[in-house]
Amino acid sequence: MSQPSDRLRALREAVRIAPDDASLRRLLGDALLQAGDAEEAEAEFRATLRLDPEDATARLGLVQAFRAQQKLSAALVVLEEEARAGRGGPEVQLLLARLLLETGEASRARQAYEAAVAANPAMADVELAARLGGVRAGPAAEREPAGAEARDDADGAVHVERPGVGFKDVGGMDALKEQIGLKIIHPLKHPEMYRAYGRPIGGGILMYGPPGCGKTHLARATAGEVDATFISVGIHEVLDMWIGQSERNLAELFKQARDQAPCVLFFDEVDALASRRSDFRTSAGRPLINQFLSELDGIDGGNDGLLVLAATNAPWHLDPAFRRPGRFDRVLFVPPPDVPARAAILEILCRGKPADRLDFDKVARKTDGFSGADLKAVVDLAIERKLTDAIRTGRPVPISTDDLLKGAKDVRPSTREWFATARNYVMYANEGGLYDDVKPWLA
Ligand code: ATP
């Protein structure tokens, strides 16, 4: 089902069978919008909202459908209502900026754009910033060097780390560690053996899954595990920081990584290189994609000692050319941690902190749907509470299981939303069984 028209047909059929399924109707609305049929898209988004008035994505879809039909005031009314109701996330602000610009309200447009980028630097849009005039495309994303040694390169663009973490610092993820071992670590340690058996060395691993489940953490730990350097780049940085010369700088980035070999080069948000233009993000365009692919293929001088890992929360937006052999030929799902993995992550996060004997299993059982990042928030909350007590009493007070359980009550599990989006792709765009690993999680 690779043709957009096939997808549209399948979605229409699905809606015919299940006309009361709000998310299906929204998907059909999206597909129609992409196919340029804004009028019918409008009808589908309206139907979605009748079925589920809380569906914020459908409201944004409706705005886009209005906009495509030049019903700009209608679009602005919906959008401003969203912002007024406090639902004005960065996507809303960005869309508002575009609409205000189109209706001639440049200074309000500029404010909305700046609010969007301040809330989420990934929203930066070079083209829009240029049209607004006098606005920076976007702040360079903040990065935290987590390794034992980190340094900035002279131009401040590429951060080379030598991570102080290894697989022992990654809870759960056993299947992934094994795959990375086979595909990346063993070939690096025993290249002659692989050559003798004619096994290819190279090619990358693409990880996908809900946010906060440890993709970046695992990539960094992989570098630590083989004592390699680690370079982490958000694709939006490639796009934003080097306006108009992204291809050249991508080449420079790969060159630096090769110079630092052995090196794990990690690309986050790799879906931003998607060939399809999405309304909320800048799209890289064909030349940059081609440049990226030829760098992966090691056209100039090979990629010995260069280990490429990439991550995305939206693998369905990625150009299929990325998945060819020698490129990202392993596509691995990074699921939310299960009970034993959550216990292991909690144990890692509490290491070295003043604590009683903690019942990690008990906390793990109460944190269904939590990502690693959510668990970190739980531990941080527990620590904050204890810190307040410690400052009051003047002595360290150990963290207890109860503190963790209380923390868990205040953190909302963040992985479910991702599955709500993934469900439709897994059901209707699962070419070659690409997303089969996600299926058991949808039950
Ligand atoms: P995103 O998709 O938002 O980039 P991600 O999948 O890359 O998220 P990380 O940034 O790796 O997630 O995880 C966030 C934080 O959660 C990590 O810095 C780490 O502290 C903690 N964490 C996540 N998973 C694990 C794990 N398996 N073991 C230990 N810590 C973890």
mmCIF file of N, CA and C in Angstrom, residues 62-161:
data_model
loop_
_atom_site.group_PDB
_atom_site.id
_atom_site.type_symbol
_atom_site.label_atom_id
_atom_site.label_comp_id
_atom_site.label_asym_id
_atom_site.label_seq_id
_atom_site.Cartn_x
_atom_site.Cartn_y
_atom_site.Cartn_z
ATOM 1 N N LEU A 62 -8.792 20.802 10.810
ATOM 2 C CA LEU A 62 -9.872 21.648 10.301
ATOM 3 C C LEU A 62 -9.317 23.033 9.915
ATOM 4 N N VAL A 63 -8.447 23.531 10.772
ATOM 5 C CA VAL A 63 -7.830 24.827 10.480
ATOM 6 C C VAL A 63 -7.079 24.769 9.141
ATOM 7 N N GLN A 64 -6.354 23.677 8.949
ATOM 8 C CA GLN A 64 -5.585 23.549 7.711
ATOM 9 C C GLN A 64 -6.500 23.434 6.501
ATOM 10 N N ALA A 65 -7.610 22.715 6.690
ATOM 11 C CA ALA A 65 -8.553 22.568 5.583
ATOM 12 C C ALA A 65 -9.154 23.927 5.230
ATOM 13 N N PHE A 66 -9.495 24.705 6.242
ATOM 14 C CA PHE A 66 -9.999 26.064 6.002
ATOM 15 C C PHE A 66 -8.960 26.876 5.249
ATOM 16 N N ARG A 67 -7.741 26.757 5.742
ATOM 17 C CA ARG A 67 -6.669 27.592 5.180
ATOM 18 C C ARG A 67 -6.443 27.250 3.700
ATOM 19 N N ALA A 68 -6.478 25.946 3.419
ATOM 20 C CA ALA A 68 -6.251 25.524 2.036
ATOM 21 C C ALA A 68 -7.353 26.053 1.115
ATOM 22 N N GLN A 69 -8.524 26.312 1.700
ATOM 23 C CA GLN A 69 -9.623 26.856 0.875
ATOM 24 C C GLN A 69 -9.691 28.380 0.977
ATOM 25 N N GLN A 70 -8.638 28.959 1.565
ATOM 26 C CA GLN A 70 -8.590 30.417 1.749
ATOM 27 C C GLN A 70 -9.695 30.960 2.647
ATOM 28 N N LYS A 71 -10.245 30.075 3.510
ATOM 29 C CA LYS A 71 -11.223 30.565 4.491
ATOM 30 C C LYS A 71 -10.421 31.008 5.717
ATOM 31 N N LEU A 72 -9.677 32.093 5.546
ATOM 32 C CA LEU A 72 -8.694 32.452 6.567
ATOM 33 C C LEU A 72 -9.331 32.910 7.878
ATOM 34 N N SER A 73 -10.445 33.648 7.790
ATOM 35 C CA SER A 73 -11.039 34.104 9.050
ATOM 36 C C SER A 73 -11.571 32.925 9.847
ATOM 37 N N ALA A 74 -12.205 31.960 9.148
ATOM 38 C CA ALA A 74 -12.707 30.776 9.859
ATOM 39 C C ALA A 74 -11.547 30.067 10.548
ATOM 40 N N ALA A 75 -10.425 29.946 9.830
ATOM 41 C CA ALA A 75 -9.258 29.265 10.396
ATOM 42 C C ALA A 75 -8.750 30.005 11.631
ATOM 43 N N LEU A 76 -8.694 31.335 11.515
ATOM 44 C CA LEU A 76 -8.183 32.119 12.643
ATOM 45 C C LEU A 76 -9.078 32.008 13.873
ATOM 46 N N VAL A 77 -10.397 31.977 13.631
ATOM 47 C CA VAL A 77 -11.337 31.870 14.760
ATOM 48 C C VAL A 77 -11.056 30.599 15.556
ATOM 49 N N VAL A 78 -10.946 29.459 14.846
ATOM 50 C CA VAL A 78 -10.715 28.182 15.545
ATOM 51 C C VAL A 78 -9.385 28.239 16.302
ATOM 52 N N LEU A 79 -8.379 28.760 15.623
ATOM 53 C CA LEU A 79 -7.033 28.745 16.195
ATOM 54 C C LEU A 79 -6.921 29.660 17.416
ATOM 55 N N GLU A 80 -7.516 30.838 17.305
ATOM 56 C CA GLU A 80 -7.422 31.761 18.436
ATOM 57 C C GLU A 80 -8.195 31.220 19.630
ATOM 58 N N GLU A 81 -9.276 30.506 19.339
ATOM 59 C CA GLU A 81 -10.042 29.873 20.409
ATOM 60 C C GLU A 81 -9.170 28.815 21.115
ATOM 61 N N GLU A 82 -8.406 28.072 20.325
ATOM 62 C CA GLU A 82 -7.496 27.074 20.897
ATOM 63 C C GLU A 82 -6.506 27.743 21.837
ATOM 64 N N ALA A 83 -5.911 28.830 21.343
ATOM 65 C CA ALA A 83 -4.899 29.531 22.137
ATOM 66 C C ALA A 83 -5.535 30.085 23.414
ATOM 67 N N ARG A 84 -6.756 30.673 23.267
ATOM 68 C CA ARG A 84 -7.433 31.261 24.430
ATOM 69 C C ARG A 84 -7.761 30.197 25.482
ATOM 70 N N ALA A 85 -8.120 28.990 24.995
ATOM 71 C CA ALA A 85 -8.517 27.927 25.926
ATOM 72 C C ALA A 85 -7.290 27.274 26.574
ATOM 73 N N GLY A 86 -6.114 27.858 26.315
ATOM 74 C CA GLY A 86 -4.909 27.310 26.948
ATOM 75 C C GLY A 86 -4.440 26.043 26.263
ATOM 76 N N ARG A 87 -4.950 25.770 25.058
ATOM 77 C CA ARG A 87 -4.498 24.580 24.343
ATOM 78 C C ARG A 87 -3.455 24.986 23.303
ATOM 79 N N GLY A 88 -2.920 26.191 23.496
ATOM 80 C CA GLY A 88 -2.014 26.742 22.490
ATOM 81 C C GLY A 88 -0.607 26.205 22.591
ATOM 82 N N GLY A 89 -0.403 24.942 22.299
ATOM 83 C CA GLY A 89 0.951 24.367 22.269
ATOM 84 C C GLY A 89 1.740 24.987 21.115
ATOM 85 N N PRO A 90 3.003 24.604 20.978
ATOM 86 C CA PRO A 90 3.831 25.198 19.935
ATOM 87 C C PRO A 90 3.286 25.012 18.516
ATOM 88 N N GLU A 91 2.614 23.859 18.255
ATOM 89 C CA GLU A 91 2.066 23.664 16.901
ATOM 90 C C GLU A 91 1.016 24.722 16.605
ATOM 91 N N VAL A 92 0.187 24.978 17.631
ATOM 92 C CA VAL A 92 -0.872 25.968 17.447
ATOM 93 C C VAL A 92 -0.255 27.346 17.207
ATOM 94 N N GLN A 93 0.755 27.671 17.981
ATOM 95 C CA GLN A 93 1.397 28.986 17.826
ATOM 96 C C GLN A 93 2.018 29.126 16.434
ATOM 97 N N LEU A 94 2.618 28.024 15.956
ATOM 98 C CA LEU A 94 3.275 28.090 14.648
ATOM 99 C C LEU A 94 2.254 28.303 13.533
ATOM 100 N N LEU A 95 1.172 27.551 13.622
ATOM 101 C CA LEU A 95 0.126 27.692 12.617
ATOM 102 C C LEU A 95 -0.484 29.092 12.695
ATOM 103 N N LEU A 96 -0.644 29.572 13.921
ATOM 104 C CA LEU A 96 -1.186 30.913 14.126
ATOM 105 C C LEU A 96 -0.266 31.943 13.451
ATOM 106 N N ALA A 97 1.039 31.741 13.613
ATOM 107 C CA ALA A 97 2.009 32.660 13.006
ATOM 108 C C ALA A 97 1.810 32.709 11.486
ATOM 109 N N ARG A 98 1.656 31.533 10.884
ATOM 110 C CA ARG A 98 1.470 31.495 9.421
ATOM 111 C C ARG A 98 0.208 32.236 9.001
ATOM 112 N N LEU A 99 -0.867 31.953 9.734
ATOM 113 C CA LEU A 99 -2.149 32.552 9.360
ATOM 114 C C LEU A 99 -2.142 34.063 9.546
ATOM 115 N N LEU A 100 -1.557 34.501 10.667
ATOM 116 C CA LEU A 100 -1.510 35.939 10.915
ATOM 117 C C LEU A 100 -0.684 36.625 9.832
ATOM 118 N N LEU A 101 0.372 35.955 9.412
ATOM 119 C CA LEU A 101 1.197 36.521 8.342
ATOM 120 C C LEU A 101 0.372 36.637 7.056
ATOM 121 N N GLU A 102 -0.396 35.587 6.803
ATOM 122 C CA GLU A 102 -1.214 35.604 5.592
ATOM 123 C C GLU A 102 -2.320 36.654 5.630
ATOM 124 N N THR A 103 -2.774 36.983 6.867
ATOM 125 C CA THR A 103 -3.831 37.997 6.948
ATOM 126 C C THR A 103 -3.232 39.384 7.191
ATOM 127 N N GLY A 104 -1.908 39.484 7.081
ATOM 128 C CA GLY A 104 -1.256 40.790 7.129
ATOM 129 C C GLY A 104 -0.922 41.301 8.523
ATOM 130 N N GLU A 105 -1.043 40.431 9.544
ATOM 131 C CA GLU A 105 -0.731 40.897 10.904
ATOM 132 C C GLU A 105 0.677 40.452 11.303
ATOM 133 N N ALA A 106 1.675 41.099 10.696
ATOM 134 C CA ALA A 106 3.052 40.621 10.820
ATOM 135 C C ALA A 106 3.573 40.633 12.257
ATOM 136 N N SER A 107 3.212 41.671 13.017
ATOM 137 C CA SER A 107 3.862 41.726 14.329
ATOM 138 C C SER A 107 3.292 40.671 15.280
ATOM 139 N N ARG A 108 1.976 40.413 15.179
ATOM 140 C CA ARG A 108 1.416 39.320 15.992
ATOM 141 C C ARG A 108 1.953 37.969 15.504
ATOM 142 N N ALA A 109 2.161 37.883 14.197
ATOM 143 C CA ALA A 109 2.693 36.640 13.627
ATOM 144 C C ALA A 109 4.078 36.357 14.213
ATOM 145 N N ARG A 110 4.879 37.424 14.304
ATOM 146 C CA ARG A 110 6.235 37.273 14.825
ATOM 147 C C ARG A 110 6.196 36.787 16.281
ATOM 148 N N GLN A 111 5.286 37.390 17.060
ATOM 149 C CA GLN A 111 5.149 36.976 18.475
ATOM 150 C C GLN A 111 4.782 35.491 18.574
ATOM 151 N N ALA A 112 3.837 35.094 17.734
ATOM 152 C CA ALA A 112 3.375 33.697 17.796
ATOM 153 C C ALA A 112 4.518 32.759 17.407
ATOM 154 N N TYR A 113 5.286 33.151 16.370
ATOM 155 C CA TYR A 113 6.407 32.303 15.929
ATOM 156 C C TYR A 113 7.433 32.159 17.052
ATOM 157 N N GLU A 114 7.746 33.293 17.692
ATOM 158 C CA GLU A 114 8.753 33.234 18.751
ATOM 159 C C GLU A 114 8.279 32.385 19.928
ATOM 160 N N ALA A 115 6.986 32.472 20.236
ATOM 161 C CA ALA A 115 6.440 31.649 21.326
ATOM 162 C C ALA A 115 6.561 30.169 20.973
ATOM 163 N N ALA A 116 6.283 29.836 19.701
ATOM 164 C CA ALA A 116 6.345 28.429 19.272
ATOM 165 C C ALA A 116 7.764 27.892 19.421
ATOM 166 N N VAL A 117 8.744 28.663 18.938
ATOM 167 C CA VAL A 117 10.128 28.174 18.941
ATOM 168 C C VAL A 117 10.687 28.153 20.370
ATOM 169 N N ALA A 118 10.248 29.120 21.194
ATOM 170 C CA ALA A 118 10.717 29.113 22.587
ATOM 171 C C ALA A 118 10.213 27.853 23.293
ATOM 172 N N ALA A 119 8.957 27.458 22.972
ATOM 173 C CA ALA A 119 8.389 26.271 23.631
ATOM 174 C C ALA A 119 9.005 24.994 23.077
ATOM 175 N N ASN A 120 9.337 24.993 21.808
ATOM 176 C CA ASN A 120 9.919 23.792 21.204
ATOM 177 C C ASN A 120 10.822 24.181 20.044
ATOM 178 N N PRO A 121 12.144 24.152 20.268
ATOM 179 C CA PRO A 121 13.087 24.590 19.236
ATOM 180 C C PRO A 121 12.934 23.816 17.921
ATOM 181 N N ALA A 122 12.384 22.583 18.011
ATOM 182 C CA ALA A 122 12.224 21.798 16.785
ATOM 183 C C ALA A 122 11.183 22.406 15.846
ATOM 184 N N MET A 123 10.424 23.370 16.330
ATOM 185 C CA MET A 123 9.411 24.013 15.500
ATOM 186 C C MET A 123 10.013 25.057 14.550
ATOM 187 N N ALA A 124 11.288 25.342 14.740
ATOM 188 C CA ALA A 124 11.908 26.396 13.929
ATOM 189 C C ALA A 124 11.727 26.110 12.444
ATOM 190 N N ASP A 125 11.384 27.118 11.695
ATOM 191 C CA ASP A 125 11.142 26.962 10.269
ATOM 192 C C ASP A 125 11.838 28.114 9.546
ATOM 193 N N VAL A 126 12.895 27.721 8.859
ATOM 194 C CA VAL A 126 13.775 28.698 8.236
ATOM 195 C C VAL A 126 13.005 29.627 7.290
ATOM 196 N N GLU A 127 12.162 28.987 6.481
ATOM 197 C CA GLU A 127 11.456 29.735 5.449
ATOM 198 C C GLU A 127 10.498 30.762 6.079
ATOM 199 N N LEU A 128 9.767 30.293 7.091
ATOM 200 C CA LEU A 128 8.802 31.177 7.750
ATOM 201 C C LEU A 128 9.537 32.315 8.461
ATOM 202 N N ALA A 129 10.652 31.971 9.129
ATOM 203 C CA ALA A 129 11.425 32.996 9.850
ATOM 204 C C ALA A 129 11.875 34.082 8.870
ATOM 205 N N ALA A 130 12.299 33.653 7.681
ATOM 206 C CA ALA A 130 12.765 34.630 6.691
ATOM 207 C C ALA A 130 11.608 35.541 6.258
ATOM 208 N N ARG A 131 10.424 34.927 6.079
ATOM 209 C CA ARG A 131 9.279 35.741 5.645
ATOM 210 C C ARG A 131 8.839 36.714 6.731
ATOM 211 N N LEU A 132 9.044 36.314 7.993
ATOM 212 C CA LEU A 132 8.659 37.203 9.086
ATOM 213 C C LEU A 132 9.660 38.347 9.249
ATOM 214 N N GLY A 133 10.885 38.086 8.818
ATOM 215 C CA GLY A 133 11.926 39.122 8.882
ATOM 216 C C GLY A 133 12.355 39.398 10.308
ATOM 217 N N GLY A 134 13.648 39.508 10.508
ATOM 218 C CA GLY A 134 14.174 39.897 11.819
ATOM 219 C C GLY A 134 13.964 38.879 12.920
ATOM 220 N N VAL A 135 13.666 37.625 12.536
ATOM 221 C CA VAL A 135 13.508 36.596 13.565
ATOM 222 C C VAL A 135 14.561 35.532 13.312
ATOM 223 N N ARG A 136 15.219 35.095 14.367
ATOM 224 C CA ARG A 136 16.161 33.987 14.213
ATOM 225 C C ARG A 136 15.375 32.744 13.843
ATOM 226 N N ALA A 137 15.978 31.888 12.987
ATOM 227 C CA ALA A 137 15.253 30.678 12.594
ATOM 228 C C ALA A 137 14.869 29.883 13.828
ATOM 229 N N GLY A 138 15.779 29.826 14.812
ATOM 230 C CA GLY A 138 15.472 29.073 16.022
ATOM 231 C C GLY A 138 16.702 28.973 16.869
ATOM 232 N N PRO A 139 16.535 28.841 18.179
ATOM 233 C CA PRO A 139 17.703 28.710 19.029
ATOM 234 C C PRO A 139 18.349 27.358 18.800
ATOM 235 N N ALA A 140 19.676 27.301 18.896
ATOM 236 C CA ALA A 140 20.332 26.007 18.811
ATOM 237 C C ALA A 140 19.830 25.188 19.988
ATOM 238 N N ALA A 141 19.505 23.909 19.726
ATOM 239 C CA ALA A 141 18.963 23.093 20.805
ATOM 240 C C ALA A 141 19.978 22.972 21.935
ATOM 241 N N GLU A 142 19.463 22.996 23.160
ATOM 242 C CA GLU A 142 20.377 22.853 24.292
ATOM 243 C C GLU A 142 20.790 21.403 24.387
ATOM 244 N N ARG A 143 22.044 21.210 24.712
ATOM 245 C CA ARG A 143 22.459 19.838 24.898
ATOM 246 C C ARG A 143 23.190 19.673 26.200
ATOM 247 N N GLU A 144 22.931 18.559 26.834
ATOM 248 C CA GLU A 144 23.588 18.290 28.089
ATOM 249 C C GLU A 144 24.658 17.261 27.852
ATOM 250 N N PRO A 145 25.913 17.605 28.058
ATOM 251 C CA PRO A 145 26.908 16.565 27.928
ATOM 252 C C PRO A 145 26.789 15.614 29.118
ATOM 253 N N ALA A 146 26.434 14.353 28.827
ATOM 254 C CA ALA A 146 26.228 13.438 29.936
ATOM 255 C C ALA A 146 27.469 12.603 30.200
ATOM 256 N N GLY A 147 28.449 12.739 29.341
ATOM 257 C CA GLY A 147 29.613 11.869 29.460
ATOM 258 C C GLY A 147 30.624 12.396 30.450
ATOM 259 N N ALA A 148 31.645 11.556 30.688
ATOM 260 C CA ALA A 148 32.673 11.953 31.627
ATOM 261 C C ALA A 148 33.456 13.139 31.073
ATOM 262 N N GLU A 149 33.703 13.088 29.770
ATOM 263 C CA GLU A 149 34.383 14.227 29.164
ATOM 264 C C GLU A 149 33.536 14.678 27.996
ATOM 265 N N ALA A 150 33.319 15.935 27.890
ATOM 266 C CA ALA A 150 32.592 16.431 26.722
ATOM 267 C C ALA A 150 33.291 17.696 26.275
ATOM 268 N N ARG A 151 33.326 17.894 25.002
ATOM 269 C CA ARG A 151 33.904 19.162 24.578
ATOM 270 C C ARG A 151 33.168 19.693 23.365
ATOM 271 N N ASP A 152 33.192 20.999 23.226
ATOM 272 C CA ASP A 152 32.569 21.623 22.072
ATOM 273 C C ASP A 152 33.624 21.824 21.009
ATOM 274 N N ASP A 153 33.260 21.591 19.797
ATOM 275 C CA ASP A 153 34.198 21.899 18.736
ATOM 276 C C ASP A 153 34.261 23.397 18.521
ATOM 277 N N ALA A 154 35.276 23.817 17.791
ATOM 278 C CA ALA A 154 35.534 25.244 17.678
ATOM 279 C C ALA A 154 34.312 26.033 17.205
ATOM 280 N N ASP A 155 33.559 25.479 16.239
ATOM 281 C CA ASP A 155 32.421 26.236 15.720
ATOM 282 C C ASP A 155 31.175 26.089 16.587
ATOM 283 N N GLY A 156 31.296 25.305 17.665
ATOM 284 C CA GLY A 156 30.181 25.179 18.598
ATOM 285 C C GLY A 156 29.062 24.312 18.053
ATOM 286 N N ALA A 157 29.227 23.770 16.854
ATOM 287 C CA ALA A 157 28.110 23.052 16.258
ATOM 288 C C ALA A 157 28.109 21.575 16.608
ATOM 289 N N VAL A 158 29.282 20.975 16.677
ATOM 290 C CA VAL A 158 29.333 19.536 16.903
ATOM 291 C C VAL A 158 29.938 19.264 18.273
ATOM 292 N N HIS A 159 29.205 18.506 19.075
ATOM 293 C CA HIS A 159 29.706 18.181 20.402
ATOM 294 C C HIS A 159 30.241 16.756 20.373
ATOM 295 N N VAL A 160 31.497 16.616 20.700
ATOM 296 C CA VAL A 160 32.076 15.275 20.728
ATOM 297 C C VAL A 160 32.224 14.874 22.189
ATOM 298 N N GLU A 161 31.629 13.727 22.523
ATOM 299 C CA GLU A 161 31.702 13.277 23.918
ATOM 300 C C GLU A 161 32.470 11.976 24.004
#
